[in-house]
Amino acid sequence: MKLSQNGWVVIAGLGPGNEALVTQEVRDAIDEATDIVGYIPYVKRIVPREGLTLHATDNRVEVDRATHALEMAAEGKRVVVVSSGDPGVFAMASAVFEALENNAESRPEWLDLEIKVLPGITAMLAAAAAIGAPLGHDFAAINLSDNLKPWSLIEKRLQLVGEAGLAMAFYNPRSKSRPHQFARALEILREACGAETLITFARDVTKPGQELLTVPLKDATPEMADMRTVVIVGNRDTRRVGNYVYTPRYAAEA
Ligand code: SAH
C-alpha cells in the first residue's frame, strides 16, 4: 500500500487480539503514523515510540474521535484510527465517514483527504475458525447492543433471520447495563431456530484464556455471554463432528 507523506487517515483493524493476526499493511501504516486514535484498550496494543502520539479515548465517543482524526489529517498529520477486529464491522470506519458527512458543508476540504480502510480479521471469523466451520453456509452478523438502534428492531431481526434459516453471529451480546435483553434474545432464538440448534460462546478468541463452549439452544443461559464474547448460532443443519462444529455447504429447498 502506498501512502503519501501528506496528511492522511487510515482506519485499521487490529484483528481479534493475537498480534500474529495483524496484517502487514496495518503494521506498515502504524509505522508511518504520527498519531494513533482509538478506544483505550485498542490503543494500548500500539507500541509507543518517539514521534508517535497516542490519543486514547473512552467508549461511545466514536464520532468525536473520528472528527479529531480528520482534523489532524487536515493539519498534515498521518493518523491511524484503530479498531479491534475489522474496522468496518460495528467499528470506526463508518464513524469516520459519518464525521466526514456531518462536516461536508463546513469543512468541504476534508472530502479530498486521503482516507483508507484496512481490513482486519473480525471476531466472528476468528471464532468460527476456532471451532470449525459454523459459518460455512449463509449467515447474518448482528450487533445486539441497543445503543444505536431500538431493542424492538433487534428482536424483529432475530425473529426474521431465525425464520429464514440463516446462521448468526452476535457482537456485543450482553452488558451489565442491559442484563435482561440477552435472555429475551435466547427465547426468540429457541422459538425461531428450534431448541436443538447449536449455539457457541467464544470468549477472548485468539487471546490467552480463550474459552469456547457449544451447547444446544435449549441449554444456553444468559450468563454464558458477556461483552468479551462473540456468539455464533448455527442453522438447523449445524452439527458436531468429533471436536468440531460445522455447517454443511448445502441446504434443502425452503
Ligand atoms: N470491530 C470488531 C467488533 C467490535 S464490537 C470486530 O470486527 O471484531 C465488540 C464486540 O466484538 C465484543 O462485544 C465481542 O462481541 C466481539 N469481540 C471482539 N473481539 C473479540 C474476541 N477476541 N473474542 C470474542 N469476541 C470478540
Coordinates of C-alpha atoms and ligand atoms in Angstrom, one line a residue:
M1 CA 0.0 0.0 0.0
K2 CA 1.3 3.4 -1.0
L3 CA 0.6 6.3 1.5
S4 CA 1.8 9.8 0.9
Q5 CA 3.8 11.9 3.3
N6 CA 1.0 14.4 3.4
G7 CA -1.8 14.1 5.9
W8 CA -4.0 11.0 5.7
V9 CA -6.4 8.9 7.8
V10 CA -6.1 5.1 7.9
I11 CA -8.8 3.2 9.7
A12 CA -7.1 -0.1 10.6
G13 CA -8.4 -3.3 12.0
L14 CA -6.1 -4.9 14.6
G15 CA -7.7 -8.3 14.5
P16 CA -9.2 -10.3 17.4
G17 CA -6.2 -10.0 19.8
N18 CA -3.3 -12.2 18.7
E19 CA -0.6 -10.0 17.3
A20 CA 0.2 -12.6 14.6
L21 CA -3.1 -11.8 13.1
V22 CA -2.4 -8.1 12.5
T23 CA -1.8 -7.7 8.7
Q24 CA 1.4 -6.4 7.3
E25 CA -0.3 -3.4 5.7
V26 CA -1.7 -2.4 9.1
R27 CA 1.8 -2.7 10.7
D28 CA 3.2 -0.5 7.9
A29 CA 0.6 2.2 8.4
I30 CA 1.3 2.2 12.1
D31 CA 5.0 2.5 11.4
E32 CA 4.4 5.6 9.2
A33 CA 1.8 7.2 11.5
T34 CA 2.3 10.4 13.6
D35 CA -0.9 9.9 15.6
I36 CA -2.9 6.9 16.8
V37 CA -6.6 7.4 17.7
G38 CA -8.9 4.9 19.3
Y39 CA -10.7 3.3 22.3
I40 CA -8.3 2.9 25.3
P41 CA -7.8 -1.0 25.1
Y42 CA -7.0 -0.9 21.4
V43 CA -4.6 2.0 21.7
K44 CA -2.8 0.0 24.4
R45 CA -1.9 -2.5 21.8
I46 CA 0.3 0.0 20.0
V47 CA 4.0 0.1 21.0
P48 CA 4.9 3.7 21.9
R49 CA 7.8 5.3 20.0
E50 CA 9.3 8.7 19.5
G51 CA 7.3 10.9 17.1
L52 CA 4.1 8.9 17.7
T53 CA 1.3 10.5 19.8
L54 CA -1.3 8.2 21.2
H55 CA -4.8 9.6 21.7
A56 CA -6.8 7.0 23.7
T57 CA -10.4 7.9 24.4
D58 CA -13.3 6.2 26.2
N59 CA -16.1 4.2 24.6
R60 CA -19.2 5.8 23.0
V61 CA -17.4 8.9 21.6
E62 CA -16.8 7.4 18.2
V63 CA -17.9 10.4 16.0
D64 CA -15.9 12.9 18.2
R65 CA -12.8 10.6 17.9
A66 CA -13.4 10.4 14.1
T67 CA -13.7 14.2 13.7
H68 CA -10.5 14.6 15.7
A69 CA -8.7 12.2 13.3
L70 CA -9.9 14.2 10.3
E71 CA -8.9 17.5 11.9
M72 CA -5.4 16.2 12.5
A73 CA -5.1 14.8 9.0
A74 CA -6.2 18.2 7.6
E75 CA -3.2 19.7 9.5
G76 CA -0.9 17.3 7.7
K77 CA -0.7 14.5 10.3
R78 CA -0.6 10.8 9.4
V79 CA -3.4 9.4 11.6
V80 CA -4.2 5.7 12.2
V81 CA -7.6 5.1 13.8
V82 CA -7.5 1.7 15.4
S83 CA -10.4 -0.8 15.8
S84 CA -10.4 -4.3 17.1
G85 CA -11.2 -7.0 14.5
D86 CA -12.3 -5.4 11.3
P87 CA -12.8 -1.6 11.3
G88 CA -15.9 -2.0 9.1
V89 CA -17.7 -4.3 11.4
F90 CA -19.5 -2.4 14.2
A91 CA -16.5 -0.1 14.5
M92 CA -14.7 3.1 13.5
A93 CA -14.8 3.0 9.7
S94 CA -18.5 4.1 9.5
A95 CA -17.9 6.6 12.2
V96 CA -15.2 8.3 10.1
F97 CA -17.5 8.5 7.1
E98 CA -20.3 9.9 9.4
A99 CA -17.9 12.6 10.6
L100 CA -16.9 13.4 7.0
E101 CA -20.6 13.7 6.0
N102 CA -21.5 15.8 9.1
N103 CA -18.8 18.2 8.2
A104 CA -19.2 18.2 4.4
E105 CA -20.5 21.7 4.3
S106 CA -18.3 23.3 7.0
R107 CA -15.1 21.5 6.0
P108 CA -15.5 20.6 2.3
E109 CA -11.7 20.2 2.0
W110 CA -11.9 17.1 4.2
L111 CA -13.6 15.3 1.3
D112 CA -10.3 15.4 -0.6
L113 CA -8.3 13.9 2.3
E114 CA -6.6 10.6 1.6
I115 CA -8.7 8.1 3.7
K116 CA -8.1 4.3 3.6
V117 CA -9.8 1.4 5.4
L118 CA -7.5 -1.5 6.1
P119 CA -9.3 -4.7 6.9
G120 CA -8.7 -7.0 9.9
I121 CA -9.9 -10.4 11.0
T122 CA -13.3 -9.9 12.6
A123 CA -14.2 -11.7 15.8
M124 CA -16.8 -13.9 14.3
L125 CA -14.4 -15.3 11.7
A126 CA -11.7 -15.9 14.3
A127 CA -14.3 -17.6 16.5
A128 CA -15.7 -19.7 13.6
A129 CA -12.2 -20.9 12.7
A130 CA -11.5 -21.8 16.3
I131 CA -14.5 -24.2 16.5
G132 CA -14.5 -25.5 12.9
A133 CA -16.8 -24.0 10.3
P134 CA -20.2 -23.0 11.8
L135 CA -20.5 -20.1 9.2
G136 CA -19.9 -22.4 6.2
H137 CA -23.3 -21.6 4.8
D138 CA -25.4 -18.4 4.7
F139 CA -25.3 -16.3 7.8
A140 CA -26.1 -12.8 9.3
A141 CA -24.0 -10.7 11.7
I142 CA -26.0 -8.8 14.3
N143 CA -24.9 -6.3 16.9
L144 CA -27.1 -7.0 20.0
S145 CA -26.3 -3.6 21.5
D146 CA -29.3 -1.2 21.5
N147 CA -27.1 1.9 21.9
L148 CA -27.7 3.0 18.3
K149 CA -31.0 1.2 17.4
P150 CA -34.1 0.3 19.3
W151 CA -34.3 -3.1 21.0
S152 CA -37.6 -3.8 19.2
L153 CA -35.7 -3.7 15.9
I154 CA -33.2 -6.2 17.2
E155 CA -36.0 -8.6 18.3
K156 CA -37.6 -8.3 14.8
R157 CA -34.3 -9.1 13.1
L158 CA -33.6 -12.1 15.3
Q159 CA -37.1 -13.4 14.6
L160 CA -36.9 -13.0 10.8
V161 CA -33.3 -14.2 10.4
G162 CA -34.0 -17.2 12.5
E163 CA -37.1 -18.0 10.4
A164 CA -35.1 -17.6 7.2
G165 CA -32.8 -20.4 8.4
L166 CA -29.6 -18.3 8.5
A167 CA -26.8 -19.0 11.0
M168 CA -26.0 -15.9 13.1
A169 CA -23.1 -14.2 14.8
F170 CA -23.8 -11.8 17.6
Y171 CA -21.5 -8.9 18.7
N172 CA -21.8 -7.0 22.0
P173 CA -24.2 -9.8 23.2
R174 CA -24.7 -8.9 26.8
S175 CA -23.6 -6.0 29.0
K176 CA -24.2 -5.1 32.7
S177 CA -26.4 -2.2 31.6
R178 CA -28.9 -4.4 29.8
P179 CA -28.9 -7.8 31.6
H180 CA -32.3 -9.0 30.5
Q181 CA -32.1 -8.5 26.8
F182 CA -29.9 -11.4 26.0
A183 CA -32.3 -13.7 27.9
R184 CA -35.0 -12.5 25.7
A185 CA -32.9 -13.0 22.6
L186 CA -32.3 -16.6 23.6
E187 CA -36.1 -17.1 24.0
I188 CA -36.7 -15.7 20.5
L189 CA -34.0 -17.9 19.0
R190 CA -35.3 -21.1 20.6
E191 CA -38.7 -20.4 19.1
A192 CA -37.4 -19.3 15.6
C193 CA -34.5 -21.7 15.1
G194 CA -35.5 -24.7 17.2
A195 CA -34.2 -25.7 20.7
E196 CA -31.7 -28.2 19.3
T197 CA -29.8 -25.7 17.2
L198 CA -26.2 -25.4 18.4
I199 CA -25.0 -22.1 19.9
T200 CA -21.3 -21.4 20.6
F201 CA -20.0 -18.8 23.1
A202 CA -16.5 -17.8 22.1
R203 CA -14.7 -15.6 24.6
D204 CA -11.4 -13.8 24.2
V205 CA -10.8 -15.5 20.9
T206 CA -7.1 -15.9 20.0
K207 CA -6.1 -14.3 23.3
P208 CA -4.6 -16.1 26.3
G209 CA -7.5 -17.7 28.2
Q210 CA -9.7 -18.2 25.1
E211 CA -12.9 -20.1 26.0
L212 CA -15.2 -22.0 23.7
L213 CA -18.5 -23.5 24.7
T214 CA -21.0 -25.1 22.4
V215 CA -24.5 -26.2 23.6
P216 CA -27.9 -26.7 22.1
L217 CA -30.1 -23.6 22.4
K218 CA -32.3 -25.3 25.0
D219 CA -29.3 -25.5 27.4
A220 CA -28.0 -21.9 26.7
T221 CA -28.1 -19.4 29.6
P222 CA -27.6 -15.7 29.5
E223 CA -24.5 -15.9 31.8
M224 CA -22.6 -17.8 29.1
A225 CA -22.1 -14.5 27.3
D226 CA -20.5 -11.1 28.2
M227 CA -19.0 -8.3 26.2
R228 CA -15.8 -10.2 25.6
T229 CA -17.8 -13.0 23.9
V230 CA -18.9 -13.4 20.3
V231 CA -21.9 -15.7 20.0
I232 CA -22.5 -18.0 17.0
V233 CA -25.8 -19.7 16.4
G234 CA -25.8 -22.3 13.7
N235 CA -28.6 -23.2 11.3
R236 CA -30.7 -26.4 11.7
D237 CA -28.1 -28.4 9.9
T238 CA -25.2 -27.2 12.0
R239 CA -23.7 -30.3 13.8
R240 CA -20.7 -31.7 15.6
V241 CA -18.1 -33.9 14.1
G242 CA -15.5 -35.1 16.6
N243 CA -14.4 -32.0 18.5
Y244 CA -15.6 -29.6 15.7
V245 CA -18.8 -27.8 14.9
Y246 CA -19.6 -27.2 11.3
T247 CA -22.4 -26.2 8.9
P248 CA -22.7 -28.1 5.7
R249 CA -22.3 -26.0 2.5
Y250 CA -25.7 -27.3 1.1
A251 CA -29.3 -26.7 2.1
A252 CA -32.6 -28.2 1.1
E253 CA -35.3 -26.3 -0.6
A254 CA -37.2 -23.7 1.7
Ligands
SAH1 N1 -14.7 -4.4 15.0 C1 -14.8 -5.6 15.9 C2 -16.1 -5.7 16.7 C3 -16.3 -4.5 17.7 S1 -17.8 -4.7 18.6 C4 -14.5 -6.9 15.1 O1 -14.6 -6.8 13.9 O2 -14.3 -7.9 15.7 C5 -17.1 -5.5 20.1 C6 -17.6 -6.9 20.2 O3 -16.8 -7.8 19.3 C7 -17.4 -7.6 21.6 O4 -18.5 -7.3 22.4 C8 -17.4 -9.1 21.2 O5 -18.7 -9.5 20.9 C9 -16.7 -9.1 19.9 N2 -15.2 -9.4 20.0 C10 -14.2 -8.6 19.7 N3 -13.0 -9.2 19.9 C11 -13.3 -10.5 20.4 C12 -12.5 -11.6 20.8 N4 -11.2 -11.6 20.8 N5 -13.2 -12.7 21.3 C13 -14.5 -12.7 21.4 N6 -15.3 -11.6 21.0 C14 -14.7 -10.5 20.5

